[in-house]
Amino acid sequence: MKKTSPYVIAIDGTSASGKSTNAKLVASKLGFTYVDTGAMFRTLAWYCLKSRIDIHDPKAVAQLCKKWKTKLMCIEGKVRLLVDGYFPESEIRTAETSAAVPHVAAVPKVREWMKLKQRDCIDFGSLVMEGRDIGTQIFPETEHKFYLDANLAERSKRREAEGVQEDLAKRDQRDSQRSTAPLMVPLGALVVNTSGLSPEESCRLIIDAITEKAPEIKEACKNQAR
Ligand code: DC
C-alpha cells in the first residue's frame, strides 16, 4: 500500500477569530491530531511566573526556555506540552498568564525553541495546528493554510461570553507588530471571515478547501467512518 506523508493544516489568525473552535472541529472531522501552539507559549509564560523569572528580561526567559524539562505527549488526539511531567491546563488560562504570554512569545530564542518542538509534533501523524505563525514560519511548506478573522465587535463578544475581558485590539497590534514572526496572512492562505458564521459553516469552508486540493483525504475519512 502506498504510504502518504502526514498532512499539516495550518490555522492562523487574530485572537478570538474562532481558531480553536475551528481547528478542533476540523481535526475531529478529519481524524487528525490537534495542536494548540498558543497553549505551548502560555505554558512557558506560566513557568516563568512560577519560577519568578522577569518576563520583561528576554535573556532570562531564553535561559529558562533552554533548560526547562518538557515532553510532548498526545492525549486523546490533542498534543500537550508537559513541564516536569505536568500539564498546567487551568493555570495557563488565568489573566496573569494571559498578560505575560505576549512578552515571552516575542523572545526570538523562545520562538526558535518552539519552532523545533512544534515541527516535532509531526511524529504524532497528520496535524491541525493553530497559532499565529504556523503557515509563515513553522510549516511554510504546507499547501493547506488558513487565516481566520472576524470583526472586532464580534470577537470581543466571544471573549466576554467566555468570561474574559481583554483589549483584543491591543493584543492584535502587539502580535502583528513584533519583530520576530509577526502575525500576518501567510502566502497562499485562504482568508476566512468567521463573522456571522457558525462553527459548522466555517469548518465546512475549511474542509472543502482542503479536500479540493487533496481529494484523497476525503476518501480516507470516509473509510475511517465505515
Ligand atoms: O492563541 P492564544 O491566545 O492562546 O495565544 C497566546 C499568545 O501567544 C498570544 O499573545 C499570541 C502568542 N502566540 C504566538 O505568538 N504564536 C503562536 N503560534 C501562538 C500564540
Coordinates of N, CA and C and ligand atoms in Angstrom, one line a residue:
M1 N 0.8 -1.2 0.0 CA 0.0 0.0 0.0 C 0.9 1.3 0.0
K2 N 0.5 2.3 -0.8 CA 1.3 3.5 -0.9 C 1.2 4.3 0.5
K3 N 2.4 4.6 1.0 CA 2.3 5.4 2.3 C 2.4 6.9 1.9
T4 N 1.4 7.6 2.4 CA 1.4 9.1 2.2 C 2.1 9.7 3.4
S5 N 2.8 10.9 3.2 CA 3.3 11.6 4.3 C 2.2 12.3 5.1
P6 N 2.5 12.6 6.4 CA 1.4 13.3 7.1 C 1.0 14.7 6.5
Y7 N -0.2 15.0 6.7 CA -0.7 16.3 6.3 C -0.6 17.3 7.4
V8 N -0.4 18.6 7.1 CA -0.4 19.7 8.1 C -1.4 20.7 7.6
I9 N -2.4 20.9 8.5 CA -3.4 22.0 8.2 C -3.0 23.2 9.2
A10 N -2.6 24.3 8.6 CA -2.1 25.4 9.4 C -3.3 26.4 9.5
I11 N -3.6 26.7 10.8 CA -4.7 27.7 11.0 C -4.2 28.8 11.9
D12 N -4.0 30.0 11.2 CA -3.5 31.2 11.9 C -4.7 32.2 12.0
G13 N -4.5 33.3 12.8 CA -5.5 34.3 12.8 C -5.4 35.1 14.0
T14 N -6.3 36.1 14.1 CA -6.4 37.1 15.2 C -7.0 36.4 16.4
S15 N -6.8 37.0 17.6 CA -7.4 36.5 18.8 C -8.9 36.4 18.7
A16 N -9.5 35.3 19.2 CA -11.0 35.1 19.2 C -11.6 35.1 17.9
S17 N -10.8 34.8 16.8 CA -11.4 34.7 15.5 C -12.0 33.3 15.2
G18 N -11.9 32.4 16.2 CA -12.5 31.1 16.0 C -11.5 30.1 15.7
K19 N -10.2 30.4 15.9 CA -9.1 29.4 15.5 C -9.3 28.1 16.3
S20 N -9.5 28.2 17.6 CA -9.5 26.9 18.4 C -10.7 26.1 18.0
T21 N -11.9 26.8 18.0 CA -13.1 26.0 17.7 C -13.0 25.3 16.4
N22 N -12.6 26.1 15.3 CA -12.5 25.5 14.0 C -11.4 24.4 13.9
A23 N -10.2 24.7 14.5 CA -9.1 23.7 14.4 C -9.6 22.4 15.1
K24 N -10.2 22.5 16.2 CA -10.7 21.3 16.9 C -11.7 20.5 16.1
L25 N -12.6 21.3 15.5 CA -13.7 20.6 14.7 C -13.1 20.0 13.4
V26 N -12.2 20.7 12.8 CA -11.6 20.2 11.6 C -10.8 18.9 11.9
A27 N -10.0 19.0 13.0 CA -9.2 17.8 13.4 C -10.1 16.6 13.7
S28 N -11.2 16.9 14.4 CA -12.1 15.7 14.7 C -12.7 15.2 13.5
K29 N -13.1 16.0 12.6 CA -13.8 15.5 11.3 C -12.8 14.7 10.5
L30 N -11.5 15.2 10.4 CA -10.5 14.5 9.6 C -9.8 13.4 10.3
G31 N -10.0 13.3 11.6 CA -9.3 12.3 12.4 C -7.8 12.7 12.5
F32 N -7.4 14.0 12.5 CA -6.1 14.4 12.6 C -5.8 14.8 14.1
T33 N -4.5 14.9 14.4 CA -4.1 15.4 15.8 C -4.2 16.9 15.9
Y34 N -4.7 17.4 17.0 CA -4.9 18.9 17.2 C -3.7 19.4 18.0
V35 N -3.2 20.5 17.5 CA -2.1 21.2 18.3 C -2.4 22.6 18.5
D36 N -2.5 23.0 19.8 CA -2.7 24.4 20.2 C -1.4 25.0 20.5
T37 N -0.8 25.8 19.6 CA 0.6 26.3 19.9 C 0.5 27.4 20.9
G38 N -0.6 28.1 21.0 CA -0.8 29.2 22.0 C -0.6 28.6 23.4
A39 N -1.1 27.4 23.6 CA -1.0 26.7 24.9 C 0.5 26.5 25.2
M40 N 1.3 26.2 24.2 CA 2.7 26.0 24.5 C 3.4 27.3 25.0
F41 N 3.1 28.4 24.3 CA 3.6 29.7 24.8 C 3.1 30.0 26.1
R42 N 1.8 29.8 26.4 CA 1.2 30.0 27.7 C 1.9 29.2 28.8
T43 N 2.3 28.0 28.4 CA 2.9 27.1 29.4 C 4.3 27.7 29.8
L44 N 5.0 28.2 28.8 CA 6.3 28.9 29.2 C 6.1 30.1 30.0
A45 N 5.0 30.9 29.7 CA 4.8 32.1 30.4 C 4.4 31.8 31.9
W46 N 3.6 30.8 32.1 CA 3.2 30.3 33.4 C 4.5 29.8 34.2
Y47 N 5.3 29.1 33.5 CA 6.5 28.5 34.1 C 7.5 29.7 34.5
C48 N 7.6 30.7 33.7 CA 8.4 31.9 34.1 C 7.8 32.5 35.4
L49 N 6.5 32.7 35.4 CA 5.9 33.4 36.6 C 6.2 32.5 37.8
K50 N 6.0 31.2 37.7 CA 6.1 30.2 38.8 C 7.6 30.2 39.3
S51 N 8.5 30.4 38.3 CA 10.0 30.3 38.7 C 10.5 31.7 39.0
R52 N 9.6 32.7 39.1 CA 10.0 34.1 39.4 C 11.0 34.7 38.5
I53 N 10.8 34.3 37.2 CA 11.7 34.9 36.1 C 11.0 36.2 35.6
D54 N 11.8 37.2 35.5 CA 11.2 38.5 35.0 C 10.9 38.3 33.5
I55 N 9.6 38.4 33.2 CA 9.1 38.2 31.8 C 9.5 39.3 30.9
H56 N 10.0 40.4 31.5 CA 10.4 41.6 30.6 C 11.9 41.5 30.4
D57 N 12.6 40.4 30.8 CA 14.0 40.2 30.6 C 14.2 39.1 29.6
P58 N 14.3 39.4 28.3 CA 14.4 38.3 27.3 C 15.5 37.3 27.5
K59 N 16.7 37.8 28.1 CA 17.8 36.8 28.3 C 17.4 35.8 29.3
A60 N 16.8 36.3 30.4 CA 16.4 35.3 31.5 C 15.3 34.4 31.0
V61 N 14.4 34.9 30.2 CA 13.3 34.0 29.6 C 13.9 32.9 28.7
A62 N 14.9 33.4 27.9 CA 15.5 32.5 26.9 C 16.3 31.4 27.7
Q63 N 17.0 31.8 28.8 CA 17.8 30.9 29.6 C 16.9 29.8 30.2
L64 N 15.7 30.2 30.7 CA 14.8 29.3 31.3 C 14.3 28.3 30.2
C65 N 14.0 28.8 29.1 CA 13.4 28.0 28.0 C 14.4 27.0 27.5
K66 N 15.7 27.3 27.6 CA 16.8 26.4 27.2 C 16.9 25.2 28.1
K67 N 16.5 25.4 29.4 CA 16.8 24.3 30.3 C 15.6 23.7 31.0
W68 N 14.4 24.2 30.7 CA 13.2 23.6 31.3 C 13.0 22.1 30.8
K69 N 12.4 21.3 31.7 CA 12.3 19.9 31.3 C 10.9 19.6 30.8
T70 N 10.8 19.4 29.5 CA 9.5 19.3 28.9 C 9.4 18.0 28.1
K71 N 8.1 17.6 27.8 CA 7.9 16.4 27.0 C 6.6 16.6 26.2
L72 N 6.6 16.3 24.9 CA 5.4 16.4 24.1 C 4.6 15.1 24.3
M73 N 3.3 15.1 24.5 CA 2.5 13.9 24.6 C 1.2 14.1 23.8
C74 N 0.7 13.0 23.2 CA -0.5 13.1 22.5 C -1.6 12.4 23.4
I75 N -2.5 13.2 23.9 CA -3.6 12.6 24.8 C -4.9 12.8 24.1
E76 N -5.6 11.8 23.8 CA -7.0 11.8 23.2 C -7.0 12.8 22.0
G77 N -6.0 12.6 21.1 CA -6.0 13.3 19.9 C -5.5 14.8 20.0
K78 N -5.0 15.2 21.2 CA -4.5 16.5 21.4 C -3.1 16.5 21.9
V79 N -2.2 17.4 21.3 CA -0.9 17.4 21.8 C -0.8 18.3 23.0
R80 N -0.1 17.8 24.0 CA 0.2 18.6 25.3 C 1.7 18.7 25.5
L81 N 2.1 19.9 25.9 CA 3.5 20.1 26.3 C 3.5 20.0 27.8
L82 N 4.1 18.9 28.3 CA 4.2 18.8 29.8 C 5.5 19.4 30.3
V83 N 5.5 20.0 31.5 CA 6.7 20.6 32.1 C 6.8 19.9 33.4
D84 N 8.0 19.3 33.7 CA 8.2 18.5 34.8 C 7.1 17.4 35.0
G85 N 6.6 16.9 33.8 CA 5.6 15.9 33.8 C 4.2 16.4 34.1
Y86 N 4.0 17.7 34.1 CA 2.7 18.3 34.4 C 2.2 19.2 33.3
F87 N 0.9 19.1 33.0 CA 0.3 20.0 32.0 C -0.6 21.0 32.8
P88 N -0.2 22.3 32.9 CA -0.9 23.2 33.7 C -2.2 23.8 33.0
E89 N -3.2 22.9 32.8 CA -4.3 23.2 32.0 C -5.1 24.5 32.4
S90 N -5.4 24.6 33.7 CA -6.2 25.8 34.1 C -5.3 27.0 34.3
E91 N -4.0 26.7 34.8 CA -3.1 27.8 35.1 C -2.8 28.7 33.9
I92 N -2.7 28.0 32.7 CA -2.3 28.8 31.5 C -3.4 29.7 31.0
R93 N -4.6 29.6 31.6 CA -5.7 30.4 31.1 C -6.0 31.6 32.1
T94 N -5.2 31.8 33.1 CA -5.5 32.9 34.1 C -5.2 34.2 33.4
A95 N -5.8 35.3 34.0 CA -5.5 36.6 33.5 C -4.0 37.0 33.6
E96 N -3.4 36.5 34.7 CA -2.0 36.8 34.9 C -1.1 36.1 33.8
T97 N -1.4 34.9 33.5 CA -0.6 34.2 32.4 C -0.9 34.9 31.1
S98 N -2.2 35.2 30.8 CA -2.5 35.9 29.5 C -1.8 37.2 29.3
A99 N -1.6 37.9 30.4 CA -0.9 39.2 30.3 C 0.6 39.0 30.1
A100 N 1.1 37.9 30.6 CA 2.6 37.6 30.5 C 3.0 37.0 29.1
V101 N 2.1 36.3 28.5 CA 2.5 35.5 27.3 C 3.0 36.3 26.1
P102 N 2.4 37.5 25.8 CA 3.0 38.2 24.6 C 4.4 38.6 24.8
H103 N 4.9 38.8 26.0 CA 6.3 39.2 26.3 C 7.2 38.0 26.0
V104 N 6.8 36.9 26.5 CA 7.5 35.6 26.3 C 7.6 35.2 24.9
A105 N 6.4 35.4 24.2 CA 6.3 35.0 22.8 C 7.1 35.9 21.8
A106 N 7.5 37.0 22.3 CA 8.3 38.0 21.5 C 9.8 37.7 21.5
V107 N 10.2 36.7 22.4 CA 11.7 36.5 22.5 C 12.1 35.6 21.4
P108 N 13.1 36.0 20.5 CA 13.5 35.2 19.4 C 14.0 33.8 19.7
K109 N 14.7 33.6 20.8 CA 15.2 32.3 21.2 C 14.1 31.4 21.6
V110 N 13.0 32.0 22.2 CA 11.8 31.2 22.6 C 11.2 30.7 21.3
R111 N 11.1 31.6 20.3 CA 10.4 31.2 19.1 C 11.2 30.1 18.3
E112 N 12.5 30.2 18.4 CA 13.4 29.1 17.8 C 13.1 27.8 18.5
W113 N 13.0 27.8 19.8 CA 12.8 26.6 20.6 C 11.4 26.0 20.2
M114 N 10.4 26.9 20.2 CA 9.0 26.5 19.9 C 8.9 25.9 18.5
K115 N 9.6 26.5 17.6 CA 9.6 26.0 16.2 C 10.0 24.5 16.1
L116 N 11.1 24.2 16.8 CA 11.6 22.8 16.8 C 10.6 21.9 17.4
K117 N 10.0 22.3 18.6 CA 9.0 21.4 19.2 C 7.8 21.3 18.4
Q118 N 7.4 22.4 17.8 CA 6.1 22.3 17.0 C 6.3 21.5 15.8
R119 N 7.5 21.5 15.2 CA 7.7 20.7 14.0 C 7.8 19.2 14.4
D120 N 8.3 19.0 15.7 CA 8.4 17.6 16.2 C 7.0 16.9 16.3
C121 N 6.0 17.7 16.4 CA 4.6 17.2 16.5 C 4.2 16.3 15.4
I122 N 4.9 16.4 14.2 CA 4.6 15.6 13.1 C 4.8 14.1 13.4
D123 N 5.6 13.8 14.4 CA 5.7 12.4 14.9 C 4.4 11.8 15.3
F124 N 3.4 12.6 15.6 CA 2.1 12.1 16.0 C 1.2 11.9 14.8
G125 N 1.7 12.2 13.6 CA 0.8 12.0 12.4 C 0.3 13.3 11.8
S126 N -0.8 13.2 11.0 CA -1.3 14.4 10.4 C -1.9 15.3 11.4
L127 N -1.6 16.6 11.2 CA -1.9 17.6 12.2 C -2.9 18.7 11.8
V128 N -3.7 19.2 12.7 CA -4.3 20.5 12.5 C -3.6 21.4 13.6
M129 N -2.8 22.4 13.2 CA -2.1 23.2 14.1 C -2.6 24.6 14.1
E130 N -2.9 25.2 15.2 CA -3.4 26.6 15.2 C -2.4 27.5 16.0
G131 N -2.3 28.7 15.5 CA -1.4 29.7 16.1 C -1.3 31.0 15.4
R132 N -0.2 31.6 15.4 CA 0.0 32.9 14.7 C 0.9 32.9 13.6
D133 N 1.8 31.9 13.5 CA 2.9 31.8 12.5 C 3.1 30.4 11.9
I134 N 2.0 29.7 12.0 CA 2.1 28.3 11.5 C 2.4 28.2 10.0
G135 N 1.6 29.0 9.3 CA 1.7 29.0 7.8 C 2.9 29.8 7.3
T136 N 3.4 30.7 8.1 CA 4.5 31.6 7.7 C 5.9 31.0 8.1
Q137 N 5.9 30.4 9.4 CA 7.2 30.1 9.9 C 7.4 28.6 10.3
I138 N 6.3 28.0 10.8 CA 6.5 26.6 11.4 C 6.4 25.6 10.3
F139 N 5.3 25.6 9.5 CA 5.2 24.7 8.3 C 4.9 25.5 7.1
P140 N 5.8 26.4 6.6 CA 5.5 27.2 5.4 C 5.3 26.3 4.2
E141 N 5.8 25.0 4.3 CA 5.7 24.2 3.1 C 4.3 23.6 2.9
T142 N 3.5 23.6 3.9 CA 2.2 23.0 3.7 C 1.3 23.8 2.7
E143 N 0.5 23.0 1.9 CA -0.4 23.7 1.0 C -1.7 24.0 1.6
H144 N -1.9 23.6 2.8 CA -3.2 23.8 3.5 C -3.1 24.9 4.5
K145 N -3.2 26.2 4.1 CA -3.1 27.3 5.0 C -4.4 28.1 5.1
F146 N -4.7 28.5 6.4 CA -5.9 29.3 6.6 C -5.6 30.4 7.5
Y147 N -6.3 31.5 7.3 CA -6.1 32.7 8.1 C -7.6 33.1 8.5
L148 N -7.8 33.0 9.8 CA -9.2 33.3 10.3 C -9.2 34.7 10.9
D149 N -10.3 35.4 10.7 CA -10.5 36.7 11.2 C -12.0 36.9 11.4
A150 N -12.4 38.0 12.2 CA -13.8 38.3 12.4 C -13.8 39.8 12.9
N151 N -14.9 40.5 12.8 CA -14.8 41.9 13.1 C -14.6 42.0 14.7
L152 N -14.0 43.1 15.1 CA -13.6 43.3 16.5 C -14.8 43.2 17.4
A153 N -15.9 43.7 17.1 CA -17.1 43.7 18.0 C -17.5 42.2 18.2
E154 N -17.5 41.4 17.2 CA -17.9 40.0 17.4 C -16.8 39.3 18.2
R155 N -15.6 39.6 17.9 CA -14.5 38.9 18.7 C -14.6 39.2 20.1
S156 N -14.8 40.5 20.4 CA -14.9 40.9 21.8 C -16.1 40.3 22.5
K157 N -17.2 40.1 21.8 CA -18.4 39.5 22.3 C -18.1 38.0 22.7
R158 N -17.3 37.4 21.8 CA -17.0 35.9 22.0 C -16.1 35.8 23.3
R159 N -15.2 36.7 23.5 CA -14.3 36.7 24.7 C -15.1 36.9 25.9
E160 N -16.0 37.9 25.8 CA -16.9 38.2 27.0 C -17.7 37.0 27.4
A161 N -18.2 36.3 26.4 CA -19.1 35.1 26.6 C -18.3 34.0 27.4
E162 N -16.9 34.1 27.1 CA -16.1 33.1 27.8 C -15.7 33.6 29.2
G163 N -16.2 34.8 29.5 CA -15.9 35.4 30.9 C -14.5 36.1 30.9
V164 N -14.0 36.4 29.7 CA -12.7 37.1 29.7 C -12.8 38.5 29.1
Q165 N -12.4 39.5 29.9 CA -12.3 40.9 29.5 C -10.9 41.2 29.0
E166 N -10.8 41.5 27.7 CA -9.5 41.7 27.1 C -9.5 42.7 26.1
D167 N -8.4 43.5 26.0 CA -8.3 44.5 24.9 C -7.8 43.8 23.7
L168 N -8.7 43.3 22.9 CA -8.2 42.5 21.7 C -7.4 43.3 20.7
A169 N -7.9 44.5 20.5 CA -7.2 45.4 19.5 C -5.7 45.5 19.9
K170 N -5.5 45.7 21.2 CA -4.1 45.9 21.7 C -3.3 44.6 21.5
R171 N -3.9 43.5 21.8 CA -3.2 42.2 21.7 C -2.9 41.9 20.2
D172 N -3.9 42.2 19.3 CA -3.6 42.0 17.9 C -2.4 42.9 17.4
Q173 N -2.5 44.1 17.9 CA -1.4 45.1 17.5 C 0.0 44.5 17.9
R174 N 0.0 44.0 19.2 CA 1.3 43.5 19.7 C 1.7 42.3 18.9
D175 N 0.8 41.4 18.6 CA 1.1 40.2 17.9 C 1.6 40.5 16.4
S176 N 1.0 41.6 15.8 CA 1.2 41.9 14.4 C 2.5 42.7 14.3
Q177 N 2.9 43.4 15.3 CA 4.0 44.4 15.2 C 5.3 43.9 15.8
R178 N 5.3 42.7 16.4 CA 6.6 42.3 17.0 C 7.5 42.0 15.8
S179 N 8.9 42.1 16.1 CA 9.8 42.0 15.0 C 10.0 40.5 14.6
T180 N 9.9 39.5 15.6 CA 10.0 38.1 15.3 C 8.7 37.5 15.0
A181 N 8.6 36.8 13.9 CA 7.4 36.0 13.5 C 6.1 36.8 13.8
P182 N 5.9 38.0 13.2 CA 4.7 38.7 13.5 C 3.4 38.0 12.8
L183 N 2.3 38.3 13.4 CA 1.0 37.7 12.9 C 0.8 38.4 11.5
M184 N 0.7 37.5 10.5 CA 0.3 38.0 9.1 C -0.3 36.9 8.3
V185 N -1.0 37.4 7.2 CA -1.7 36.4 6.4 C -0.6 35.6 5.6
P186 N -0.5 34.3 5.8 CA 0.5 33.5 5.1 C 0.3 33.5 3.6
L187 N 1.4 33.5 2.8 CA 1.2 33.5 1.4 C 0.4 32.3 1.0
G188 N -0.6 32.5 0.2 CA -1.3 31.3 -0.3 C -2.4 30.9 0.6
A189 N -2.6 31.6 1.7 CA -3.6 31.1 2.7 C -5.0 31.6 2.2
L190 N -6.0 30.7 2.6 CA -7.4 31.1 2.4 C -7.8 31.9 3.6
V191 N -8.3 33.2 3.4 CA -8.8 34.0 4.5 C -10.2 33.7 4.7
V192 N -10.6 33.3 6.0 CA -12.0 33.0 6.3 C -12.4 34.0 7.3
N193 N -13.4 34.8 7.0 CA -14.0 35.8 7.9 C -15.2 35.0 8.6
T194 N -15.0 34.8 9.9 CA -16.0 34.0 10.6 C -17.1 34.8 11.2
S195 N -17.1 36.1 11.0 CA -18.2 37.0 11.5 C -19.5 36.4 10.9
G196 N -20.5 36.2 11.8 CA -21.8 35.7 11.3 C -21.9 34.3 10.8
L197 N -20.8 33.6 10.9 CA -20.8 32.1 10.5 C -20.8 31.3 11.8
S198 N -21.5 30.1 11.7 CA -21.5 29.2 12.8 C -20.2 28.4 12.6
P199 N -19.7 27.7 13.7 CA -18.5 26.9 13.6 C -18.7 25.8 12.5
E200 N -19.9 25.3 12.4 CA -20.1 24.2 11.4 C -19.9 24.8 10.0
E201 N -20.4 26.1 9.8 CA -20.3 26.7 8.5 C -18.8 27.0 8.1
S202 N -18.1 27.6 9.1 CA -16.7 27.9 8.7 C -15.9 26.7 8.6
C203 N -16.1 25.7 9.4 CA -15.4 24.4 9.3 C -15.7 23.7 7.9
R204 N -16.9 23.8 7.5 CA -17.2 23.3 6.1 C -16.4 24.0 5.0
L205 N -16.3 25.3 5.2 CA -15.4 26.1 4.2 C -14.0 25.5 4.2
I206 N -13.5 25.3 5.4 CA -12.1 24.9 5.5 C -11.9 23.5 4.9
I207 N -12.8 22.6 5.3 CA -12.7 21.2 4.9 C -12.9 21.1 3.4
D208 N -13.8 21.9 2.8 CA -14.0 21.9 1.3 C -12.7 22.3 0.6
A209 N -12.0 23.4 1.2 CA -10.8 23.8 0.6 C -9.7 22.8 0.7
I210 N -9.7 22.1 1.8 CA -8.6 21.0 2.0 C -8.9 19.9 1.0
T211 N -10.1 19.4 0.9 CA -10.4 18.2 0.1 C -10.4 18.6 -1.4
E212 N -10.5 19.9 -1.7 CA -10.4 20.2 -3.1 C -8.9 20.0 -3.6
K213 N -8.0 20.4 -2.7 CA -6.6 20.2 -3.1 C -6.1 18.8 -2.9
A214 N -6.7 18.1 -1.9 CA -6.3 16.7 -1.6 C -7.5 15.8 -1.4
P215 N -8.1 15.4 -2.6 CA -9.4 14.6 -2.5 C -9.2 13.3 -1.8
E216 N -7.9 12.8 -1.7 CA -7.7 11.5 -1.1 C -8.0 11.6 0.4
I217 N -7.9 12.8 1.0 CA -8.2 13.0 2.4 C -9.7 12.6 2.7
K218 N -10.6 13.1 1.8 CA -12.0 12.8 1.9 C -12.2 11.3 1.9
E219 N -11.5 10.6 0.9 CA -11.7 9.1 0.8 C -11.2 8.5 2.1
A220 N -10.1 8.9 2.6 CA -9.5 8.3 3.9 C -10.5 8.5 5.0
C221 N -11.2 9.7 5.1 CA -12.1 9.9 6.2 C -13.4 9.1 6.0
K222 N -13.8 8.9 4.8 CA -15.0 8.0 4.5 C -14.7 6.6 5.0
N223 N -13.5 6.1 4.6 CA -13.1 4.8 5.0 C -13.0 4.7 6.6
Q224 N -12.5 5.8 7.2 CA -12.4 5.8 8.6 C -13.8 5.7 9.3
A225 N -14.8 6.4 8.7 CA -16.1 6.4 9.3 C -16.8 5.1 9.1
R226 N -16.4 4.2 8.2 CA -17.1 2.9 7.9 C -16.9 2.0 9.1
Ligands
DC1 O1 -3.9 31.7 20.9 P1 -3.6 32.2 22.4 O2 -4.5 33.3 22.8 O3 -3.6 31.0 23.3 O4 -2.1 32.7 22.3 C1 -1.5 33.2 23.4 C2 -0.4 34.2 23.0 O5 0.7 33.5 22.4 C3 -0.8 35.3 22.0 O6 -0.4 36.6 22.5 C4 -0.1 35.1 20.8 C5 1.0 34.1 21.1 N1 1.2 33.1 20.1 C6 2.2 33.3 19.2 O7 2.9 34.3 19.3 N2 2.5 32.3 18.3 C7 1.7 31.2 18.2 N3 2.0 30.3 17.3 C8 0.7 31.0 19.1 C9 0.4 32.0 20.1

